Amino acid sequence: MDKTPTSIEELVKQLATKLTEKNWMLATAESCTGGMIAAACTDLAGSSQWFDRGFVTYSNEAKTEMLGVPAELIARHGAVSEEVVRAMAEGAIRHSRAQVSVAVTGIAGPGGGSAEKPVGTVWVGWSVDRNTFTDCLHLNGDRAMIRTQATCEALQLLSID
């Protein structure tokens, strides 16, 4: 899947419109994307009307300290898991003024993968109006491609109606 920055820009514009209509704020919780979703959101002029904050929680300790993800959850399931991305999305809501959050954790490579969780495994979680959803992505490409695809997919999955 080849996503250009223009498609990310369009997804952000659509998201901004929906959030503005509902008078809602967004918070991001990012690991493998390292703030790329927050950066894409704040690239749009006027984003302070709907973007509250972004958490870059690359280390396990940051996930625990900044988002309240239980350390034992990470130890039990691994940082790249449905359980952890759900906790990240919910933690972003609890630690912000946002009604909507999106969280990403994954293995962008080139190393760090395993048979169970190969490079390109990315979990996305999002919370909207007190409901949390998750999806597991299996992305291909080099590190930059995986991070860009994860950013785009996270924005696409974040549905607000």
mmCIF file of C-alpha atoms in Angstrom:
data_model
loop_
_atom_site.group_PDB
_atom_site.id
_atom_site.type_symbol
_atom_site.label_atom_id
_atom_site.label_comp_id
_atom_site.label_asym_id
_atom_site.label_seq_id
_atom_site.Cartn_x
_atom_site.Cartn_y
_atom_site.Cartn_z
ATOM 1 C CA MET A 1 0.000 0.000 0.000
ATOM 2 C CA ASP A 2 1.571 3.246 -1.125
ATOM 3 C CA LYS A 3 0.221 6.240 0.765
ATOM 4 C CA THR A 4 1.466 9.655 -0.171
ATOM 5 C CA PRO A 5 1.655 12.593 2.223
ATOM 6 C CA THR A 6 -1.265 14.101 0.311
ATOM 7 C CA SER A 7 -3.517 11.218 1.355
ATOM 8 C CA ILE A 8 -2.443 11.685 4.969
ATOM 9 C CA GLU A 9 -3.211 15.396 4.637
ATOM 10 C CA GLU A 10 -6.670 14.580 3.288
ATOM 11 C CA LEU A 11 -7.338 12.140 6.124
ATOM 12 C CA VAL A 12 -6.320 14.800 8.655
ATOM 13 C CA LYS A 13 -8.626 17.364 7.019
ATOM 14 C CA GLN A 14 -11.537 14.900 7.190
ATOM 15 C CA LEU A 15 -10.741 14.119 10.821
ATOM 16 C CA ALA A 16 -10.476 17.819 11.665
ATOM 17 C CA THR A 17 -13.902 18.484 10.148
ATOM 18 C CA LYS A 18 -15.544 15.679 12.144
ATOM 19 C CA LEU A 19 -13.869 16.648 15.421
ATOM 20 C CA THR A 20 -14.712 20.325 14.940
ATOM 21 C CA GLU A 21 -18.367 19.507 14.191
ATOM 22 C CA LYS A 22 -18.632 17.612 17.483
ATOM 23 C CA ASN A 23 -16.483 20.095 19.405
ATOM 24 C CA TRP A 24 -14.206 17.200 20.397
ATOM 25 C CA MET A 25 -10.458 17.082 20.974
ATOM 26 C CA LEU A 26 -7.946 14.434 19.874
ATOM 27 C CA ALA A 27 -4.982 12.986 21.745
ATOM 28 C CA THR A 28 -2.409 10.626 20.245
ATOM 29 C CA ALA A 29 -0.330 7.938 21.955
ATOM 30 C CA GLU A 30 2.482 6.783 19.695
ATOM 31 C CA SER A 31 5.308 4.329 19.951
ATOM 32 C CA CYS A 32 6.656 3.081 16.602
ATOM 33 C CA THR A 33 5.407 6.163 14.717
ATOM 34 C CA GLY A 34 7.317 8.441 17.095
ATOM 35 C CA GLY A 35 4.907 11.371 16.853
ATOM 36 C CA MET A 36 4.197 11.184 13.125
ATOM 37 C CA ILE A 37 0.420 11.157 13.676
ATOM 38 C CA ALA A 38 0.611 14.199 15.957
ATOM 39 C CA ALA A 39 2.880 15.932 13.449
ATOM 40 C CA ALA A 40 0.452 15.210 10.598
ATOM 41 C CA CYS A 41 -2.396 16.631 12.677
ATOM 42 C CA THR A 42 -0.552 19.765 13.709
ATOM 43 C CA ASP A 43 0.640 20.391 10.145
ATOM 44 C CA LEU A 44 -2.931 21.548 9.477
ATOM 45 C CA ALA A 45 -3.428 25.215 10.338
ATOM 46 C CA GLY A 46 -6.019 25.691 13.066
ATOM 47 C CA SER A 47 -5.422 22.270 14.600
ATOM 48 C CA SER A 48 -5.391 23.787 18.092
ATOM 49 C CA GLN A 49 -9.187 23.835 17.798
ATOM 50 C CA TRP A 50 -9.355 20.012 17.793
ATOM 51 C CA PHE A 51 -5.907 18.607 18.684
ATOM 52 C CA ASP A 52 -5.177 18.506 22.416
ATOM 53 C CA ARG A 53 -1.860 16.675 22.789
ATOM 54 C CA GLY A 54 0.387 13.870 21.679
ATOM 55 C CA PHE A 55 2.229 11.347 23.815
ATOM 56 C CA VAL A 56 5.343 9.774 22.311
ATOM 57 C CA THR A 57 5.782 6.726 24.508
ATOM 58 C CA TYR A 58 8.562 4.834 22.805
ATOM 59 C CA SER A 59 9.867 3.021 25.877
ATOM 60 C CA ASN A 60 7.841 0.689 28.066
ATOM 61 C CA GLU A 61 8.536 2.994 30.998
ATOM 62 C CA ALA A 62 7.044 5.943 29.117
ATOM 63 C CA LYS A 63 3.898 3.927 28.380
ATOM 64 C CA THR A 64 3.562 3.261 32.099
ATOM 65 C CA GLU A 65 4.537 6.718 33.369
ATOM 66 C CA MET A 66 2.735 8.887 30.820
ATOM 67 C CA LEU A 67 -0.317 6.783 29.955
ATOM 68 C CA GLY A 68 -0.750 4.550 32.986
ATOM 69 C CA VAL A 69 -0.256 1.306 31.067
ATOM 70 C CA PRO A 70 0.350 -1.308 33.766
ATOM 71 C CA ALA A 71 3.923 -2.648 33.621
ATOM 72 C CA GLU A 72 2.606 -6.156 34.271
ATOM 73 C CA LEU A 73 0.390 -5.865 31.162
ATOM 74 C CA ILE A 74 3.456 -5.081 29.059
ATOM 75 C CA ALA A 75 5.410 -7.912 30.716
ATOM 76 C CA ARG A 76 2.600 -10.392 30.101
ATOM 77 C CA HIS A 77 1.627 -9.492 26.515
ATOM 78 C CA GLY A 78 4.550 -7.452 25.173
ATOM 79 C CA ALA A 79 4.515 -3.807 24.145
ATOM 80 C CA VAL A 80 3.248 -4.767 20.693
ATOM 81 C CA SER A 81 -0.109 -6.281 21.615
ATOM 82 C CA GLU A 82 -3.810 -5.626 21.543
ATOM 83 C CA GLU A 83 -3.923 -5.311 25.324
ATOM 84 C CA VAL A 84 -1.206 -2.651 25.424
ATOM 85 C CA VAL A 85 -2.540 -0.573 22.520
ATOM 86 C CA ARG A 86 -5.997 -0.601 24.148
ATOM 87 C CA ALA A 87 -4.461 0.621 27.414
ATOM 88 C CA MET A 88 -2.519 3.288 25.492
ATOM 89 C CA ALA A 89 -5.650 4.601 23.762
ATOM 90 C CA GLU A 90 -7.599 4.667 27.022
ATOM 91 C CA GLY A 91 -4.653 6.214 28.892
ATOM 92 C CA ALA A 92 -4.425 9.012 26.333
ATOM 93 C CA ILE A 93 -8.052 9.900 27.095
ATOM 94 C CA ARG A 94 -7.520 9.757 30.871
ATOM 95 C CA HIS A 95 -4.396 11.940 30.710
ATOM 96 C CA SER A 96 -5.793 14.631 28.399
ATOM 97 C CA ARG A 97 -8.802 16.810 27.705
ATOM 98 C CA ALA A 98 -9.660 14.716 24.630
ATOM 99 C CA GLN A 99 -12.792 12.741 23.852
ATOM 100 C CA VAL A 100 -11.011 10.868 21.047
ATOM 101 C CA SER A 101 -7.627 9.153 20.968
ATOM 102 C CA VAL A 102 -5.547 7.059 18.626
ATOM 103 C CA ALA A 103 -2.656 4.850 19.734
ATOM 104 C CA VAL A 104 -0.020 2.930 17.779
ATOM 105 C CA THR A 105 2.552 0.362 18.871
ATOM 106 C CA GLY A 106 4.503 -1.875 16.548
ATOM 107 C CA ILE A 107 7.722 -3.176 15.089
ATOM 108 C CA ALA A 108 9.018 -0.890 12.345
ATOM 109 C CA GLY A 109 12.314 -2.746 11.877
ATOM 110 C CA PRO A 110 14.678 -3.481 10.515
ATOM 111 C CA GLY A 111 15.300 -5.534 13.682
ATOM 112 C CA GLY A 112 13.174 -6.383 16.674
ATOM 113 C CA GLY A 113 10.795 -8.814 15.022
ATOM 114 C CA SER A 114 10.136 -12.432 15.955
ATOM 115 C CA ALA A 115 8.255 -15.378 14.466
ATOM 116 C CA GLU A 116 5.178 -14.420 16.491
ATOM 117 C CA LYS A 117 5.526 -10.682 15.853
ATOM 118 C CA PRO A 118 7.477 -10.055 12.651
ATOM 119 C CA VAL A 119 8.686 -6.649 11.498
ATOM 120 C CA GLY A 120 5.649 -4.796 10.190
ATOM 121 C CA THR A 121 3.323 -5.943 12.984
ATOM 122 C CA VAL A 122 1.509 -2.824 14.179
ATOM 123 C CA TRP A 123 -1.386 -2.559 16.597
ATOM 124 C CA VAL A 124 -3.688 0.458 16.342
ATOM 125 C CA GLY A 125 -6.156 1.380 19.060
ATOM 126 C CA TRP A 126 -8.639 4.204 19.136
ATOM 127 C CA SER A 127 -11.169 5.460 21.649
ATOM 128 C CA VAL A 128 -14.205 7.448 20.636
ATOM 129 C CA ASP A 129 -16.898 8.530 23.056
ATOM 130 C CA ARG A 130 -15.827 5.976 25.717
ATOM 131 C CA ASN A 131 -15.628 3.039 23.275
ATOM 132 C CA THR A 132 -12.242 1.512 22.425
ATOM 133 C CA PHE A 133 -11.428 -0.428 19.266
ATOM 134 C CA THR A 134 -8.289 -2.181 18.035
ATOM 135 C CA ASP A 135 -6.870 -3.581 14.825
ATOM 136 C CA CYS A 136 -3.674 -5.450 13.982
ATOM 137 C CA LEU A 137 -1.854 -4.472 10.811
ATOM 138 C CA HIS A 138 0.763 -6.466 8.932
ATOM 139 C CA LEU A 139 2.735 -3.910 6.939
ATOM 140 C CA ASN A 140 5.569 -4.362 4.468
ATOM 141 C CA GLY A 141 8.556 -2.277 3.494
ATOM 142 C CA ASP A 142 11.470 -0.603 5.171
ATOM 143 C CA ARG A 143 11.280 1.286 8.465
ATOM 144 C CA ALA A 144 10.175 4.579 6.885
ATOM 145 C CA MET A 145 7.502 2.871 4.800
ATOM 146 C CA ILE A 146 6.112 0.948 7.776
ATOM 147 C CA ARG A 147 5.944 4.094 9.909
ATOM 148 C CA THR A 148 4.252 6.095 7.136
ATOM 149 C CA GLN A 149 1.782 3.296 6.421
ATOM 150 C CA ALA A 150 1.018 2.949 10.144
ATOM 151 C CA THR A 151 0.322 6.691 10.359
ATOM 152 C CA CYS A 152 -2.004 6.575 7.375
ATOM 153 C CA GLU A 153 -3.801 3.418 8.509
ATOM 154 C CA ALA A 154 -4.296 4.794 12.015
ATOM 155 C CA LEU A 155 -5.906 7.933 10.587
ATOM 156 C CA GLN A 156 -8.124 5.806 8.338
ATOM 157 C CA LEU A 157 -9.217 3.524 11.164
ATOM 158 C CA LEU A 158 -10.098 6.425 13.432
ATOM 159 C CA SER A 159 -13.743 6.736 12.486
ATOM 160 C CA ILE A 160 -15.920 9.403 14.044
ATOM 161 C CA ASP A 161 -19.554 9.508 13.036
#
